mmCIF file of C-alpha atoms and ligand atoms in Angstrom:
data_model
loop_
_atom_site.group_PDB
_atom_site.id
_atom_site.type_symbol
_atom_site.label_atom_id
_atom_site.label_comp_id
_atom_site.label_asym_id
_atom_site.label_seq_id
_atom_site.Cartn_x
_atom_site.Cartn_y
_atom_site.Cartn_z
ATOM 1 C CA UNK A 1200 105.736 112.922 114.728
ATOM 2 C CA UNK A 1201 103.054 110.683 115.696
ATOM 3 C CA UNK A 1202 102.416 109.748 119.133
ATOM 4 C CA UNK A 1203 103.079 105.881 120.203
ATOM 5 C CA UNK A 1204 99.788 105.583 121.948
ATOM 6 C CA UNK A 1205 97.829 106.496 118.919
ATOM 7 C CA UNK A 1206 100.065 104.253 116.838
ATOM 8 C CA UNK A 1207 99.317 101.546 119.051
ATOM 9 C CA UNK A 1208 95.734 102.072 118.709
ATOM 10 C CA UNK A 1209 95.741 102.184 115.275
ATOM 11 C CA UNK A 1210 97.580 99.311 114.172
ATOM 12 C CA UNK A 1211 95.229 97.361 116.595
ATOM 13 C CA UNK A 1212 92.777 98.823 114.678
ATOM 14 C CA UNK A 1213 94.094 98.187 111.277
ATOM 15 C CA UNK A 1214 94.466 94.654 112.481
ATOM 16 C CA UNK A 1215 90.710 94.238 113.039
ATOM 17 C CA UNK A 1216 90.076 95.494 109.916
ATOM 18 C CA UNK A 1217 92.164 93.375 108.146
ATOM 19 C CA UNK A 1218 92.553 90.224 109.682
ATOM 20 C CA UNK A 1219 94.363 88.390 106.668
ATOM 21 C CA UNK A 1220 93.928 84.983 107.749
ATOM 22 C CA UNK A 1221 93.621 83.641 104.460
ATOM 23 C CA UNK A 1222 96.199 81.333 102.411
ATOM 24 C CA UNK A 1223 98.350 82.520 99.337
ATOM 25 C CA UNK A 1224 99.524 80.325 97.381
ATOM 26 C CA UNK A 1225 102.387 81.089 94.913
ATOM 27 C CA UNK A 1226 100.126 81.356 91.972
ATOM 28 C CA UNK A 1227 98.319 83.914 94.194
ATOM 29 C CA UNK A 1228 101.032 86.153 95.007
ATOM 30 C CA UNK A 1229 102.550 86.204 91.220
ATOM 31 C CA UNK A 1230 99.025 87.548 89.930
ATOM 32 C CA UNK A 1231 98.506 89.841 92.837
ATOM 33 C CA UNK A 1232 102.216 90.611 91.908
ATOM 34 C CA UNK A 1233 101.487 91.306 88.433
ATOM 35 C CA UNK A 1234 98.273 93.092 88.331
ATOM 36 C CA UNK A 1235 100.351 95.552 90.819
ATOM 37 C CA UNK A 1236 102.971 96.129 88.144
ATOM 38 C CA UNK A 1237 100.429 96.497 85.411
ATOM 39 C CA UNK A 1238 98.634 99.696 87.556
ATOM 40 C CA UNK A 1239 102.216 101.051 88.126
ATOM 41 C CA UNK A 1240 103.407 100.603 84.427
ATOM 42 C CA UNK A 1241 100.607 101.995 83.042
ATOM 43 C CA UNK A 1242 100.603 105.069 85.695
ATOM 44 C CA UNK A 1243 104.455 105.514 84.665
ATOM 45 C CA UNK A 1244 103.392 105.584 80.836
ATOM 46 C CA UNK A 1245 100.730 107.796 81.173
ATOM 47 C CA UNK A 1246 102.278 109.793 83.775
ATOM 48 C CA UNK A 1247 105.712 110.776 81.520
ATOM 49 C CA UNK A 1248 103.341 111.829 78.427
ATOM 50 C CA UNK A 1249 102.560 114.778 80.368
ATOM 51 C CA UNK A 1250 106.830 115.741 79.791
ATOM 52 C CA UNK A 1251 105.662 116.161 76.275
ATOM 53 C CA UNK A 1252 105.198 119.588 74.852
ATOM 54 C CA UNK A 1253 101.521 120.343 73.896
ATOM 55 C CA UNK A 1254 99.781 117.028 75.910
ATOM 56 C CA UNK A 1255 97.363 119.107 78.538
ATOM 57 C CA UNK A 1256 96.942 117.500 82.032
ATOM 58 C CA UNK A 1257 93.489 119.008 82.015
ATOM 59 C CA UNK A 1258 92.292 117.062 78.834
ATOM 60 C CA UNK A 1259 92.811 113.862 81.930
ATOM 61 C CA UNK A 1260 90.283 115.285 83.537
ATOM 62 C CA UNK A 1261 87.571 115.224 80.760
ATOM 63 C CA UNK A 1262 89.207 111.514 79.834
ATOM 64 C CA UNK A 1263 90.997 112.572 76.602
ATOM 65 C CA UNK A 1264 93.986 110.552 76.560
ATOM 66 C CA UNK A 1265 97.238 111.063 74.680
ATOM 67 C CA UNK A 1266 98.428 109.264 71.594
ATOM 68 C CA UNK A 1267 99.939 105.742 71.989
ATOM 69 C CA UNK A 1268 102.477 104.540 72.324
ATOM 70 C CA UNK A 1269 102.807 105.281 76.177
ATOM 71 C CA UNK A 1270 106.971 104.107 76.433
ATOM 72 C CA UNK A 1271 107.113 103.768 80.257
ATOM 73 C CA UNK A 1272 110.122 104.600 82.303
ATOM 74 C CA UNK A 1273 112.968 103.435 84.672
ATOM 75 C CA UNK A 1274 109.848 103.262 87.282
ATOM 76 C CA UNK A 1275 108.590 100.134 85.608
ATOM 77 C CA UNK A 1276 111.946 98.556 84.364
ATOM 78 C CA UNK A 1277 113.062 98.589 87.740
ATOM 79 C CA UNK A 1278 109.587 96.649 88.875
ATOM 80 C CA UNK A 1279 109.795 94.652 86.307
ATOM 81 C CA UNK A 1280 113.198 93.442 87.318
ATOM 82 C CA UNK A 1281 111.606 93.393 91.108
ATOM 83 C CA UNK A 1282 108.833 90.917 89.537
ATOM 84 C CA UNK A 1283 111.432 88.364 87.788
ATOM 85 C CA UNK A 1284 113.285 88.176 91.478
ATOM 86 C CA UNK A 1285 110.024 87.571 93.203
ATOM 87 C CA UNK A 1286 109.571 83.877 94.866
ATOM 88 C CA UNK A 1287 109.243 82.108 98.203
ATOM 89 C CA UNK A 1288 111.950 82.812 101.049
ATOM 90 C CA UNK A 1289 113.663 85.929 101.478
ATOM 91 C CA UNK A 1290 113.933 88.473 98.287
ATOM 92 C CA UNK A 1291 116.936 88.036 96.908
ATOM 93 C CA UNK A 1292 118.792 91.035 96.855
ATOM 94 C CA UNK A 1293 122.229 89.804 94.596
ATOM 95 C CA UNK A 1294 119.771 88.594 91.964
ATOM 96 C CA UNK A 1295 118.196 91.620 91.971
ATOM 97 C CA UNK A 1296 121.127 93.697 91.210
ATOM 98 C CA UNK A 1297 122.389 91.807 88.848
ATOM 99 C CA UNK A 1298 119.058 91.951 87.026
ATOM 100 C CA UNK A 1299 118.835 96.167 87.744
ATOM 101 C CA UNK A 1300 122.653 95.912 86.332
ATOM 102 C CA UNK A 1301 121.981 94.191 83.230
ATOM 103 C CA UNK A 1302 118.826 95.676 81.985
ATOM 104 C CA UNK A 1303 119.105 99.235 82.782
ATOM 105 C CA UNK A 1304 118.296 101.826 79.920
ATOM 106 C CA UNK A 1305 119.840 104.943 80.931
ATOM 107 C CA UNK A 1306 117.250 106.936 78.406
ATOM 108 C CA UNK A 1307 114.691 105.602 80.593
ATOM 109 C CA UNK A 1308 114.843 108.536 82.460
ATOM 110 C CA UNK A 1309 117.346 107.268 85.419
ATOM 111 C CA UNK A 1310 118.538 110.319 87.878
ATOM 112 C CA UNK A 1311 122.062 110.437 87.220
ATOM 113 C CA UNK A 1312 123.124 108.897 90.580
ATOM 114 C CA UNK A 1313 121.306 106.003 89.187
ATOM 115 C CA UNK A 1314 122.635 105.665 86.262
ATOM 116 C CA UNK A 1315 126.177 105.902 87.962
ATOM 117 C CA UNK A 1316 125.524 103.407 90.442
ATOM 118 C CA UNK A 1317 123.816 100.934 87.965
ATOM 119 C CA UNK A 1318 126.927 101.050 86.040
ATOM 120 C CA UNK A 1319 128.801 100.299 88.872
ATOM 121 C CA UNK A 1320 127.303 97.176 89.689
ATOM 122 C CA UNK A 1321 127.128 96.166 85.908
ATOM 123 C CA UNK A 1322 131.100 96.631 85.883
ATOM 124 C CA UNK A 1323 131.401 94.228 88.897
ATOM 125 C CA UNK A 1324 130.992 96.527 92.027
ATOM 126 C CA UNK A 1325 129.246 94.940 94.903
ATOM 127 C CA UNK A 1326 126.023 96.611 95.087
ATOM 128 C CA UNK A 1327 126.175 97.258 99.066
ATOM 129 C CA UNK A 1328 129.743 99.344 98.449
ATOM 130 C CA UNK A 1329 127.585 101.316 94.978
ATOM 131 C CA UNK A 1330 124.969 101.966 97.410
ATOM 132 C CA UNK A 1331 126.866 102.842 100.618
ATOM 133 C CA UNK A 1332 129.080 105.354 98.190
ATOM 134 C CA UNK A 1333 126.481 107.119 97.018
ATOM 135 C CA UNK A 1334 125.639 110.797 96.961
ATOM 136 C CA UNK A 1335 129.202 111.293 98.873
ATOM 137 C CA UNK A 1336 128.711 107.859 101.692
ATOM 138 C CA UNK A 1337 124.852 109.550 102.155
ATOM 139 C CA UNK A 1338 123.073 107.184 100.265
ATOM 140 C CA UNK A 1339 120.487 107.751 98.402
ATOM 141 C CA UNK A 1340 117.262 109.487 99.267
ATOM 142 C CA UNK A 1341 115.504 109.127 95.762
ATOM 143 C CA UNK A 1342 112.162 108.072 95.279
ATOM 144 C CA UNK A 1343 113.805 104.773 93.131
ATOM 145 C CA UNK A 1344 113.130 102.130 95.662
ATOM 146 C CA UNK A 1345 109.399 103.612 96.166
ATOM 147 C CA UNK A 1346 108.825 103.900 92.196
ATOM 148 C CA UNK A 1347 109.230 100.197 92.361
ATOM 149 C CA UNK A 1348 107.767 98.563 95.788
ATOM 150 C CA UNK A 1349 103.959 97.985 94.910
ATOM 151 C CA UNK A 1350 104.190 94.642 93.624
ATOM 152 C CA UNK A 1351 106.623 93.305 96.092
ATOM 153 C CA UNK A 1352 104.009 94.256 98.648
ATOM 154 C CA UNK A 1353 101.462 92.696 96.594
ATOM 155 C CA UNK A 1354 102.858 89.956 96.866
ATOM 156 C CA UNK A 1355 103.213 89.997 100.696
ATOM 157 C CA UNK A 1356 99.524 90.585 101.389
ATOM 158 C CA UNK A 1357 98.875 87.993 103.720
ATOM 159 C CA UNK A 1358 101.468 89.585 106.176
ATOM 160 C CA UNK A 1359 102.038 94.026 106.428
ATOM 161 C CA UNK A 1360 105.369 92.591 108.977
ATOM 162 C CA UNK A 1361 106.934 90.470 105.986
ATOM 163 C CA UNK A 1362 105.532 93.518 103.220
ATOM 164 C CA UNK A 1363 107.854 95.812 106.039
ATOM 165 C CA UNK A 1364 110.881 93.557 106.032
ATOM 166 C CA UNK A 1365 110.601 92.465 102.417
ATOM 167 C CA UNK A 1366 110.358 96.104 101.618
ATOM 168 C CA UNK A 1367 113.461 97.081 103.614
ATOM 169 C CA UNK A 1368 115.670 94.199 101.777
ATOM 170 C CA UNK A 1369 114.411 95.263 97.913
ATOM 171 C CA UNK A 1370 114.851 99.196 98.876
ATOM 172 C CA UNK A 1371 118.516 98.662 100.545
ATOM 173 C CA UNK A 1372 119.581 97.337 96.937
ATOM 174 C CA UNK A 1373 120.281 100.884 95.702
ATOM 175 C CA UNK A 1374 119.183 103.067 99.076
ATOM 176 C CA UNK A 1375 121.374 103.686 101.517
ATOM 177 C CA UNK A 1376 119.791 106.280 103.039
ATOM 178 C CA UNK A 1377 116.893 105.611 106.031
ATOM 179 C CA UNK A 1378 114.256 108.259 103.853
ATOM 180 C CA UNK A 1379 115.367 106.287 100.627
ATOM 181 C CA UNK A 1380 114.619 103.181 102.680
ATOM 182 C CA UNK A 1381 111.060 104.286 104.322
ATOM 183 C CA UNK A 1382 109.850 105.231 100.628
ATOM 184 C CA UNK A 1383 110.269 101.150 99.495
ATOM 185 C CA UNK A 1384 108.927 100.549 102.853
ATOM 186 C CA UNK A 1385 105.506 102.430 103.179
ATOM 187 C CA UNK A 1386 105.068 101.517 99.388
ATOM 188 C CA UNK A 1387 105.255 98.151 99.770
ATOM 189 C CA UNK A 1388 103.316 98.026 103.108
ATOM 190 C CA UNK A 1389 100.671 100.172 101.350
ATOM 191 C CA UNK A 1390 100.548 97.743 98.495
ATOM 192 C CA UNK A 1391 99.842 94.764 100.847
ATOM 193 C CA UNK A 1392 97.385 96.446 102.171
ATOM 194 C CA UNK A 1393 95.486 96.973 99.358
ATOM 195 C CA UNK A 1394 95.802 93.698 97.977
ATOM 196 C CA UNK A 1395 94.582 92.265 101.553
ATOM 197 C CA UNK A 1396 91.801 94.827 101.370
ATOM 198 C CA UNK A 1397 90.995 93.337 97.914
ATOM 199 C CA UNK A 1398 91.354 89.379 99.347
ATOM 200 C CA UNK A 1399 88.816 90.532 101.686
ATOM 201 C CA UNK A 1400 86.610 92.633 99.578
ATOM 202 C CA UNK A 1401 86.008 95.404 102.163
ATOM 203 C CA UNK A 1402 87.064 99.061 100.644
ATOM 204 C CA UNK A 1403 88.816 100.335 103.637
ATOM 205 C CA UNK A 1404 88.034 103.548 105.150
ATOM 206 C CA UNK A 1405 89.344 106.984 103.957
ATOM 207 C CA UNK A 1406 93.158 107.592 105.901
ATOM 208 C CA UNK A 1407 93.900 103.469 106.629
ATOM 209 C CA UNK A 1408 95.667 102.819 104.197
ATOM 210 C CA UNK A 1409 98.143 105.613 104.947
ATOM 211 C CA UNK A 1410 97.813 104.658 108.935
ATOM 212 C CA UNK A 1411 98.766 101.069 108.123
ATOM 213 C CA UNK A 1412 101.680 102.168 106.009
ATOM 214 C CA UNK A 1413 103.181 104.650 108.609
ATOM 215 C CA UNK A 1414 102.436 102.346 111.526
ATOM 216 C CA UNK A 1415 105.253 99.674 109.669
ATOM 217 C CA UNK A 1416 107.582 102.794 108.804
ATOM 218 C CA UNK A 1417 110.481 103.923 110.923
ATOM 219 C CA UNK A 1418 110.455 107.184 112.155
ATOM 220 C CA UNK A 1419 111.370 109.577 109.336
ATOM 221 C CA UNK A 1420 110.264 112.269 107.447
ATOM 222 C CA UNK A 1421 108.359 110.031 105.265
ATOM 223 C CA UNK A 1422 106.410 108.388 108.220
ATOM 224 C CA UNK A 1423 105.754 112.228 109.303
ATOM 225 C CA UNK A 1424 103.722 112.906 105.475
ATOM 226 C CA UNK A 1425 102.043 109.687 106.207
ATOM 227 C CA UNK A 1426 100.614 111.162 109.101
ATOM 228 C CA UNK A 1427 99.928 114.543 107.796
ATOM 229 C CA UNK A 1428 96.110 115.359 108.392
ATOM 230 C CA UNK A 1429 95.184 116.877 104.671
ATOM 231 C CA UNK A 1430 91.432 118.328 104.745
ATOM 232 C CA UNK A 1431 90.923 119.286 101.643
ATOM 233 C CA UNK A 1432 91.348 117.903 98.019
ATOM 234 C CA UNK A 1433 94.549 117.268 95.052
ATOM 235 C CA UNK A 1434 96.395 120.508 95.765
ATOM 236 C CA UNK A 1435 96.270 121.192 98.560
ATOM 237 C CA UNK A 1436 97.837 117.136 99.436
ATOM 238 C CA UNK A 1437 100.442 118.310 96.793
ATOM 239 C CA UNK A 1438 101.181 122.092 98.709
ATOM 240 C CA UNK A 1439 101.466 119.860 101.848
ATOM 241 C CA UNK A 1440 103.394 116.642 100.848
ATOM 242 C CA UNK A 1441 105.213 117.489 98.131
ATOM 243 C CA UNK A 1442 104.707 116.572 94.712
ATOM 244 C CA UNK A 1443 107.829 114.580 94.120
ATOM 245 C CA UNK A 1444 109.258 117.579 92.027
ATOM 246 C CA UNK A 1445 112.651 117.174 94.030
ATOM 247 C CA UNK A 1446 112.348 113.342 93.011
ATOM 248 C CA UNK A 1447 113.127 112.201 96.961
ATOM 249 C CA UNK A 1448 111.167 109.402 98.878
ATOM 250 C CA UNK A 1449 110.364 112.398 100.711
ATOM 251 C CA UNK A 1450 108.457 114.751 98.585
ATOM 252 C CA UNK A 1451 106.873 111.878 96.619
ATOM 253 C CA UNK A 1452 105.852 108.810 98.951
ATOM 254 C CA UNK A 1453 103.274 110.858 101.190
ATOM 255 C CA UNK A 1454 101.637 112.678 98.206
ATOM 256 C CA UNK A 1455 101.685 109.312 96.114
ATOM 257 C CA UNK A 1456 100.134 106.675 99.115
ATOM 258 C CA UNK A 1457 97.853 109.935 99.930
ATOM 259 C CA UNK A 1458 96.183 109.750 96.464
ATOM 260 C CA UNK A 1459 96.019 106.039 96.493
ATOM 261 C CA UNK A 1460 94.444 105.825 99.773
ATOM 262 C CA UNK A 1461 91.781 108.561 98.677
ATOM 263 C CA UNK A 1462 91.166 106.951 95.058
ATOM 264 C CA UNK A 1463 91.970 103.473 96.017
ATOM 265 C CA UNK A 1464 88.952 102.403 93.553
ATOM 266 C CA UNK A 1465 89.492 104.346 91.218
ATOM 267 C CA UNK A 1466 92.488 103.464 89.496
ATOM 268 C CA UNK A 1467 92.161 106.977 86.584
ATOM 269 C CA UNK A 1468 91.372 109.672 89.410
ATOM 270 C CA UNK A 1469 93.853 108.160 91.012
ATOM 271 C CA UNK A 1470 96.308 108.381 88.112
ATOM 272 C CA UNK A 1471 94.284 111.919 87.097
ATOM 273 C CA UNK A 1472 95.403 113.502 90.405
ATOM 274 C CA UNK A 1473 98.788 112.933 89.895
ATOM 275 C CA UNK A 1474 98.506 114.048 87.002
ATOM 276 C CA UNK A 1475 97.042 117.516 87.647
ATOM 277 C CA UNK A 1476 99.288 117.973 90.710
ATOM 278 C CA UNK A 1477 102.735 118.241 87.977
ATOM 279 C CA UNK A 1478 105.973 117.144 89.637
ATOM 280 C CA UNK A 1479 107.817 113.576 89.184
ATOM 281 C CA UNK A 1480 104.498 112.769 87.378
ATOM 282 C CA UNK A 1481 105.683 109.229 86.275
ATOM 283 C CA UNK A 1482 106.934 108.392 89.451
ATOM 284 C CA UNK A 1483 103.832 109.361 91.847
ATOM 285 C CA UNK A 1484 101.488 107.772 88.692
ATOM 286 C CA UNK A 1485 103.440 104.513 89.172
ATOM 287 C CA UNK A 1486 103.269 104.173 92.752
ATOM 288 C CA UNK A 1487 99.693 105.160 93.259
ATOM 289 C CA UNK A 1488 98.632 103.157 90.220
ATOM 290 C CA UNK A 1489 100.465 100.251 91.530
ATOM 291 C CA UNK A 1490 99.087 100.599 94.814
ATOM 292 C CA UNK A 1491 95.322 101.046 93.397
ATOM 293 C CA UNK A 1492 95.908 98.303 91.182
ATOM 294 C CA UNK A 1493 97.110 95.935 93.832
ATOM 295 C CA UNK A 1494 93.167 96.701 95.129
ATOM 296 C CA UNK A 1495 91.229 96.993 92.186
ATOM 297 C CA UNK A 1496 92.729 94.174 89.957
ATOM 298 C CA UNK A 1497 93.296 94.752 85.922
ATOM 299 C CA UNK A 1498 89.628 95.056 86.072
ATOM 300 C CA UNK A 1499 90.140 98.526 87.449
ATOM 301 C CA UNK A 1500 92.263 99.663 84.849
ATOM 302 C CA UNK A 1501 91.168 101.520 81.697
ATOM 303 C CA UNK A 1502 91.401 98.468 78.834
ATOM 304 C CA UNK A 1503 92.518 101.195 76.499
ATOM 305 C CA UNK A 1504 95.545 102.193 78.801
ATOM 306 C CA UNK A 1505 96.293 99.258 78.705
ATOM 307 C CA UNK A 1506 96.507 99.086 75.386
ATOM 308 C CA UNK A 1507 98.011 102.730 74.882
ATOM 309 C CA UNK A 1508 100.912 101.635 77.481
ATOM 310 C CA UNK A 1509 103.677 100.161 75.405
ATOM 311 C CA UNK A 1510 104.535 96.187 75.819
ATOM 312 C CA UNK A 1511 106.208 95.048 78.998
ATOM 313 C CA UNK A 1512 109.871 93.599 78.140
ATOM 314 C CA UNK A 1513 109.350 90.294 76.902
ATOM 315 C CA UNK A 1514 112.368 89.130 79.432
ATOM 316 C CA UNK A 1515 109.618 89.254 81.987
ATOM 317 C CA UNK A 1516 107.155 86.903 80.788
ATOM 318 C CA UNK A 1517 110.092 84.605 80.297
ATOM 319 C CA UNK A 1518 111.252 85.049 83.434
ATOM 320 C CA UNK A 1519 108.139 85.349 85.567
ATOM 321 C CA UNK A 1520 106.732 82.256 83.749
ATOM 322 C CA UNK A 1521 103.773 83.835 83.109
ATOM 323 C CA UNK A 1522 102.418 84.991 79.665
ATOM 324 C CA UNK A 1523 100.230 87.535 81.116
ATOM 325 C CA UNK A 1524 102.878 89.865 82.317
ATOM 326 C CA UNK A 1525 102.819 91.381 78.817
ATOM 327 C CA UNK A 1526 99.595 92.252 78.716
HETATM 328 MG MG1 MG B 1847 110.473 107.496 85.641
#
């Protein structure tokens, strides 16, 4: 647990650093938004080649990519559907169930609970009752509403408090359970931060990222990885935190934020090192790319990942207005 007078201290701190007194306007927050969701899509798409029999996560390391297409996962679809419910006011948590609802692929590599509770709500079940009913009145403690936070807290970078709150509303959707819930949380928090690191063009120092994330997180076991001092480099973050092989906010949000605060511009080591540390692959790709991206921009990612990554639903460009959430 971390102690409340070094919280304190450090969230005054991470308020000097970032002072975020600058305007966003809408057009703002929908590219900031979007240049998230391309880091996370194209983490998810590289991430789930490395399921594939025969594609070596070494061969990352030298950059020797696998063959495109990249067909990303239920990580992005579910962002994307976060993206098209993105505008001023509150998130709006019945139009973003409908949209999970209606689009879902279950080969898209849902968990099964998902794919249950997706078809719940498609079939006319409030989402609050699918989510409260889940995993036996638990609620869920997947990773789902972290895979899919990073541009909802790109959007929020002018404010961690409203990234936090945002973050709670968008995760409660289809988490139920308080880890589930701290996963969206610290993701989207992290996000912000990037993008308000990236609004002020100061690369922030090594750990504050993952300091400004847990000091917005409620006490849980995801706030605890947050705050998990990790000397040394990839594996031994992954021994530590988890590598999100169980597929929980748990064992996946520490490891993931941990690898985008380290790499935060660098958006392929970033990717790389989830990569090389196996587990939910896809899922801590997405998150730390999304992250990183929220920092670097699409300048920071590879233009022939981009490439390699296979086209982003053309529903999205339709509904975000935008033309450039394809690319
Ligand atoms: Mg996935």
């Amino acid at each position: 647990m971390i102690e409340r007078e070094s919280l304190m201290t450090l969230s005054d701190g991470i308020r000097s650093e970032v002072p975020m007194s600058f305007t966003l306007f809408p057009g703002t927050r929908r590219t900031l938004a979007l240049e998230s969701l391309a880091g996370l899509s194209v983490g998810d798409a590289l991430g789930a080649q490395y399921f594939v029999p025969g594609i070596k996560p070494a061969d990352l390391l030298d950059a020797r990519v696998p063959e495109p297409p990249w067909e990303w996962t239920d990580d992005t679809e579910q962002a994307c559907c976060l993206v098209a419910t993105l505008a001023e006011g509150d998130f709006d948590r019945d139009a973003f169930a409908a949209l999970l609802a209606d689009r879902f692929e279950p080969y898209r590599g849902y968990g099964p609970g998902a794919v249950v509770m997706l078809r719940e709500i498609r079939e006319g079940l409030p989402w609050p009752i699918a989510a409260a009913a889940a995993f036996n009145g638990q609620g869920s403690c997947g990773n789902g509403a972290a895979m899919r936070a990073a541009p909802l807290g790109a959007w929020h970078a002018d404010s961690l408090a409203h990234a936090a709150t945002q973050g709670v509303r968008a995760a409660e959707v289809t988490h139920a359970h308080p880890e589930g819930i701290a996963g969206g949380v610290a993701v989207s928090v992290a996000a912000a931060y990037a993008a308000a690191a990236r609004l002020n063009g100061h690369r922030p120092d090594p750990g504050r990222l993952l300091l400004a994330a847990a000091a917005h997180t409620a006490p849980s076991v995801v706030r605890d990885g947050l705050t998990t001092s990790v000397r040394g480099g990839v594996a031994e973050a992954a021994e530590r935190l988890g590598n999100g092989g169980q597929a929980t906010a748990q064992d996946t949000v520490p490891f993931a934020l941990w690898v985008a605060d380290r790499y935060l511009d660098d958006f392929p080591a970033a990717v790389a090192a989830c990569v090389v540390a196996g587990g939910d692959v896809d899922t801590t790709a997405a998150i730390a790319g999304g992250v990183v991206a929220a920092y670097t921009g699409l300048d920071g990612i590879p233009g022939d990942w981009l490439a390699h990554r296979e086209p982003l639903p053309a529903w999205l460009a339709a509904a975000s207005g935008d033309q450039s959430a394809g690319g």
